[in-house]
Amino acid sequence: NLDTNTGSTITFSGGLSVSTLANVGFNAIGGGTVNVCDENPCTTGGAVVNTLNSTSASALNVTGTTIGAEGLTFRSISAGNATAAADPAAGILLNSTGSGGLTVTGIGTTAGSGGTIQNITNRGASFTSAQNITLKNMNFTLVGTVNGADPTVSSGSCGAMDTGGGGNLGCAAGIHLATVTGVTLDRLVMNNDSDPTAGVTSSGQQGINGNNVTTFALTNSQVLNFGNEAGEDGLHFRDIKGTSAITATTVSGSERDQVRVLNGSGTTVTLTVSGGSTFSTSAIPNGGMGIEFEGEGSAAMTIDVQTGTTFSGLRSIGLQALGKANVQMDVKVNASTFLNTGSAGIDIATKDSGDTRFNVTGNGMTNQAATAINIDIGGSPTGTQNATLQGNVSGNTISTTSGSGAIGISLDANGGQVGQGGVLTATVTGNDVTINGGANGIVAIVGDGSPTLNATIKNNTMHSASGGDMFLESSKISTDTSTACMEVSGNNVPNNTSDDVQLSQRFSSTFKMRGFPGGDIGVYFASQNTLNGGTVLFEGTFVNTAGGAACPQPTLP
């Protein structure tokens, strides 16, 4: 117990072993500087042997005390069953600790060798105004098992994270991070299933809860079964910043979203998802998305979902990226798998004056209840969206229920009201789309104001047992002054169903079709695409682009 050692530096070295029953194992509060290292004197390169084990209390509490340059280094930390008298609100608690850090190493890659934090009612580990946190080979079991502030009350301190909401600083969590720089979590197993033998019974609030976290890495880990009501997620972050990553990690069974990120003005983040990470399993009534990546204000955000990532068994959307206000957002999704989502596989939207660029390439998508890939601008937009959708496969020809229940690929430039614009520029090339029901393989629509849609749709294959394969339209309402520029060629519609293609130019909108020489638009369209005897329904007036020029092309991230 180190209490109010202002002006002093206290160093433990050469092997520290602390074991307690109902008292805090290592308690440093009220001032001074503390180090815990491996050798005497402190040097680098020694085997880590320091341990903390508190059977029925918190293991480590450092509050208002500086962690020195040597840091706090332990082989393992264990805590559990904390009683009210000896519980500083977490199994591990660091608050206002300066620039020094905490490292728990475990032994090599041995699971659980870094200790177990279990049966902690509030927070398994809590880090506030701290730096350089590394936890390896640790188990967090039944942590943050009671609710903090009510997450269903948007103005509460575990409520809505967007501007005007209460934020997330009052949430209970397995691991809580508030104003922390440098977080490395490796080979953690976090599980809040209260009875594994009886099936999943989630409890508590957030799995990992972060607010103003810079440089976060979660690797080779599992975050399982957190939350038991609306608003509770596996990873729940307001303002994650810097270069951050989720690698070779499974997040599953969370009550709402598996990962939810909301960034505000002035924040910049690049979040990379790789290494075969999996985001899965959310159910009625509160189940949500695999990853929800959202920005507001003037945030600058990039998400890069790399080869081998899987989204499956999600009640709503696999991956949603949403940019609002003046957000600048880049989205890359490559060679990933989307299975059995209750709504869309990928949904990317831009609102207001934000600008978004995205590249969705080579993904496999099976059993989307609604849409495989949905791209839209809306909410009275004035910004731009640049999209490339290439080589994605939705469904297959083996099963009539393997594709999308509504639309395969949807482009929607929605002005929101009279006089509102926004520009969506997209290329849709080399995709193979199967539709389960009577909907459309590819839909491109512009209207509801004065937005612009530039769409190059080439060399795609569409399978539809009934209904149409392409629906291309300019204008939604009578006051529209929207503009569509489309180049549509090389597409294959092998099923020869009725109404294979529908083209529509309505009201005061403009529909430019590159290469169209005038005359019968249906004949021209059939000459540019392989319809296998299918029909082209059309209404309105279509014009060629000026001088036959190509439609504008997107700028890639």
CSV table of C-alpha atoms in Angstrom, one decimal, residues 179-366:
chain,number,residue,atom,x,y,z
A,179,THR,CA,-8.2,9.3,-22.9
A,180,VAL,CA,-5.6,6.6,-23.4
A,181,THR,CA,-2.7,6.5,-25.9
A,182,GLY,CA,-1.0,3.3,-27.0
A,183,VAL,CA,-3.1,0.2,-26.3
A,184,THR,CA,-2.0,-3.3,-27.3
A,185,LEU,CA,-4.3,-6.2,-26.5
A,186,ASP,CA,-3.0,-9.6,-27.7
A,187,ARG,CA,-4.3,-13.1,-27.1
A,188,LEU,CA,-7.1,-12.0,-24.8
A,189,VAL,CA,-10.2,-14.2,-24.3
A,190,MET,CA,-13.1,-12.1,-23.1
A,191,ASN,CA,-16.3,-14.0,-22.5
A,192,ASN,CA,-19.4,-12.9,-20.7
A,193,ASP,CA,-21.4,-16.1,-21.3
A,194,SER,CA,-22.7,-16.8,-17.8
A,195,ASP,CA,-23.3,-20.5,-18.4
A,196,PRO,CA,-21.4,-22.0,-21.3
A,197,THR,CA,-22.9,-25.4,-20.9
A,198,ALA,CA,-26.4,-24.0,-21.4
A,199,GLY,CA,-25.7,-21.8,-24.4
A,200,VAL,CA,-25.1,-18.2,-24.7
A,201,THR,CA,-26.5,-16.0,-22.0
A,202,SER,CA,-24.8,-12.6,-22.3
A,203,SER,CA,-24.5,-10.1,-19.5
A,204,GLY,CA,-23.2,-6.7,-18.7
A,205,GLN,CA,-22.7,-3.8,-21.1
A,206,GLN,CA,-19.8,-3.2,-23.4
A,207,GLY,CA,-17.0,-5.6,-24.1
A,208,ILE,CA,-14.3,-3.0,-24.8
A,209,ASN,CA,-15.5,0.6,-24.2
A,210,GLY,CA,-13.3,3.4,-25.5
A,211,ASN,CA,-13.4,7.2,-25.5
A,212,ASN,CA,-10.6,9.3,-27.0
A,213,VAL,CA,-8.3,6.3,-27.6
A,214,THR,CA,-5.2,6.8,-29.8
A,215,THR,CA,-3.4,3.9,-31.4
A,216,PHE,CA,-5.4,0.8,-30.5
A,217,ALA,CA,-4.5,-2.7,-31.5
A,218,LEU,CA,-6.5,-5.8,-30.8
A,219,THR,CA,-4.8,-9.0,-32.0
A,220,ASN,CA,-5.4,-12.8,-31.8
A,221,SER,CA,-8.2,-12.3,-29.4
A,222,GLN,CA,-11.9,-13.2,-28.7
A,223,VAL,CA,-14.6,-10.8,-27.5
A,224,LEU,CA,-17.7,-12.9,-26.9
A,225,ASN,CA,-21.2,-12.5,-25.6
A,226,PHE,CA,-21.3,-9.0,-24.1
A,227,GLY,CA,-24.4,-7.0,-23.5
A,228,ASN,CA,-28.0,-7.9,-22.7
A,229,GLU,CA,-30.0,-4.9,-23.9
A,230,ALA,CA,-30.1,-2.3,-26.7
A,231,GLY,CA,-27.1,-0.1,-27.1
A,232,GLU,CA,-24.5,-2.7,-25.9
A,233,ASP,CA,-21.7,-3.8,-28.2
A,234,GLY,CA,-18.6,-5.9,-28.4
A,235,LEU,CA,-16.3,-2.9,-29.1
A,236,HIS,CA,-17.9,0.4,-28.4
A,237,PHE,CA,-15.8,3.5,-29.3
A,238,ARG,CA,-16.3,7.2,-29.4
A,239,ASP,CA,-13.3,8.8,-31.1
A,240,ILE,CA,-10.7,6.2,-31.8
A,241,LYS,CA,-7.7,7.8,-33.4
A,242,GLY,CA,-4.3,7.3,-34.9
A,243,THR,CA,-3.3,4.1,-36.6
A,244,SER,CA,-5.4,1.3,-35.1
A,245,ALA,CA,-6.1,-2.3,-36.0
A,246,ILE,CA,-8.2,-5.4,-35.3
A,247,THR,CA,-6.2,-8.4,-36.4
A,248,ALA,CA,-7.0,-12.2,-36.3
A,249,THR,CA,-9.8,-11.5,-33.8
A,250,THR,CA,-13.3,-12.8,-33.3
A,251,VAL,CA,-16.1,-10.6,-32.0
A,252,SER,CA,-19.3,-12.5,-31.6
A,253,GLY,CA,-22.6,-12.7,-29.7
A,254,SER,CA,-22.7,-9.1,-28.7
A,255,GLU,CA,-26.2,-7.8,-28.0
A,256,ARG,CA,-26.2,-5.1,-30.7
A,257,ASP,CA,-23.2,-4.4,-32.9
A,258,GLN,CA,-20.0,-6.4,-32.8
A,259,VAL,CA,-18.0,-3.2,-33.4
A,260,ARG,CA,-19.4,0.3,-33.2
A,261,VAL,CA,-17.2,3.3,-33.9
A,262,LEU,CA,-18.4,6.9,-33.9
A,263,ASN,CA,-15.9,9.7,-34.5
A,264,GLY,CA,-16.4,13.4,-34.1
A,265,SER,CA,-14.8,16.7,-35.3
A,266,GLY,CA,-11.1,16.9,-35.4
A,267,THR,CA,-10.4,13.2,-35.2
A,268,THR,CA,-8.3,11.2,-37.6
A,269,VAL,CA,-8.2,7.4,-37.7
A,270,THR,CA,-7.1,4.6,-39.9
A,271,LEU,CA,-8.6,1.3,-38.8
A,272,THR,CA,-7.3,-1.8,-40.4
A,273,VAL,CA,-9.2,-5.1,-40.1
A,274,SER,CA,-7.2,-8.1,-41.2
A,275,GLY,CA,-5.8,-11.6,-40.4
A,276,GLY,CA,-9.1,-13.5,-40.9
A,277,SER,CA,-11.0,-11.6,-38.3
A,278,THR,CA,-14.7,-12.6,-37.8
A,279,PHE,CA,-17.7,-10.6,-36.7
A,280,SER,CA,-20.8,-12.7,-36.1
A,281,THR,CA,-24.0,-13.6,-34.4
A,282,SER,CA,-26.5,-11.0,-33.3
A,283,ALA,CA,-30.2,-11.8,-32.9
A,284,ILE,CA,-33.6,-10.4,-32.3
A,285,PRO,CA,-34.7,-8.2,-30.6
A,286,ASN,CA,-31.6,-5.9,-30.4
A,287,GLY,CA,-29.1,-7.5,-32.8
A,288,GLY,CA,-27.4,-5.1,-35.1
A,289,MET,CA,-24.3,-4.9,-37.3
A,290,GLY,CA,-20.9,-6.5,-37.7
A,291,ILE,CA,-19.1,-3.2,-37.9
A,292,GLU,CA,-20.7,0.2,-37.8
A,293,PHE,CA,-18.1,2.9,-38.7
A,294,GLU,CA,-19.6,6.3,-38.5
A,295,GLY,CA,-18.3,9.9,-38.5
A,296,GLU,CA,-19.7,13.3,-37.9
A,297,GLY,CA,-18.4,16.9,-37.9
A,298,SER,CA,-15.0,17.2,-39.5
A,299,ALA,CA,-13.7,13.7,-38.8
A,300,ALA,CA,-11.2,12.1,-41.2
A,301,MET,CA,-11.7,8.4,-41.2
A,302,THR,CA,-10.4,5.3,-43.1
A,303,ILE,CA,-11.4,1.7,-42.7
A,304,ASP,CA,-9.5,-1.0,-44.6
A,305,VAL,CA,-11.2,-4.4,-44.4
A,306,GLN,CA,-8.6,-6.9,-45.8
A,307,THR,CA,-8.6,-10.3,-47.3
A,308,GLY,CA,-10.2,-13.1,-45.3
A,309,THR,CA,-12.4,-11.1,-43.0
A,310,THR,CA,-15.9,-12.7,-42.3
A,311,PHE,CA,-19.2,-11.2,-41.4
A,312,SER,CA,-21.9,-13.8,-40.6
A,313,GLY,CA,-25.2,-14.4,-38.9
A,314,LEU,CA,-25.9,-10.7,-38.2
A,315,ARG,CA,-29.5,-9.5,-37.8
A,316,SER,CA,-28.9,-6.2,-39.7
A,317,ILE,CA,-25.9,-5.2,-41.8
A,318,GLY,CA,-22.5,-6.8,-42.2
A,319,LEU,CA,-20.5,-3.5,-42.6
A,320,GLN,CA,-21.9,0.0,-42.5
A,321,ALA,CA,-19.9,3.1,-43.2
A,322,LEU,CA,-21.7,6.4,-42.7
A,323,GLY,CA,-20.3,9.9,-43.2
A,324,LYS,CA,-22.3,12.9,-41.9
A,325,ALA,CA,-21.7,16.6,-41.8
A,326,ASN,CA,-18.2,17.4,-43.3
A,327,VAL,CA,-16.7,13.9,-42.8
A,328,GLN,CA,-13.9,12.8,-45.1
A,329,MET,CA,-14.1,9.0,-45.3
A,330,ASP,CA,-12.3,6.2,-47.2
A,331,VAL,CA,-13.6,2.7,-47.2
A,332,LYS,CA,-11.8,-0.3,-48.6
A,333,VAL,CA,-13.3,-3.9,-48.5
A,334,ASN,CA,-11.3,-6.6,-50.3
A,335,ALA,CA,-11.9,-10.3,-50.7
A,336,SER,CA,-14.0,-10.7,-47.6
A,337,THR,CA,-17.1,-12.9,-46.9
A,338,PHE,CA,-20.6,-11.8,-46.0
A,339,LEU,CA,-23.0,-14.6,-44.9
A,340,ASN,CA,-26.6,-14.6,-43.7
A,341,THR,CA,-27.1,-10.9,-42.9
A,342,GLY,CA,-30.6,-9.8,-42.1
A,343,SER,CA,-30.4,-6.7,-44.2
A,344,ALA,CA,-27.5,-5.6,-46.4
A,345,GLY,CA,-24.0,-7.1,-46.7
A,346,ILE,CA,-22.3,-3.7,-47.2
A,347,ASP,CA,-24.0,-0.4,-46.8
A,348,ILE,CA,-22.0,2.9,-47.4
A,349,ALA,CA,-23.8,6.2,-47.1
A,350,THR,CA,-22.8,9.9,-47.3
A,351,LYS,CA,-25.0,12.7,-45.9
A,352,ASP,CA,-24.7,16.5,-45.8
A,353,SER,CA,-21.4,17.9,-47.2
A,354,GLY,CA,-19.2,14.9,-46.4
A,355,ASP,CA,-17.0,13.2,-49.1
A,356,THR,CA,-16.5,9.5,-49.3
A,357,ARG,CA,-14.3,7.3,-51.4
A,358,PHE,CA,-14.6,3.6,-51.4
A,359,ASN,CA,-13.3,0.5,-53.2
A,360,VAL,CA,-15.2,-2.8,-52.8
A,361,THR,CA,-13.5,-5.6,-54.6
A,362,GLY,CA,-13.6,-9.4,-54.9
A,363,ASN,CA,-16.0,-10.0,-52.0
A,364,GLY,CA,-18.2,-13.1,-51.6
A,365,MET,CA,-21.8,-12.5,-50.5
A,366,THR,CA,-24.4,-15.1,-49.6
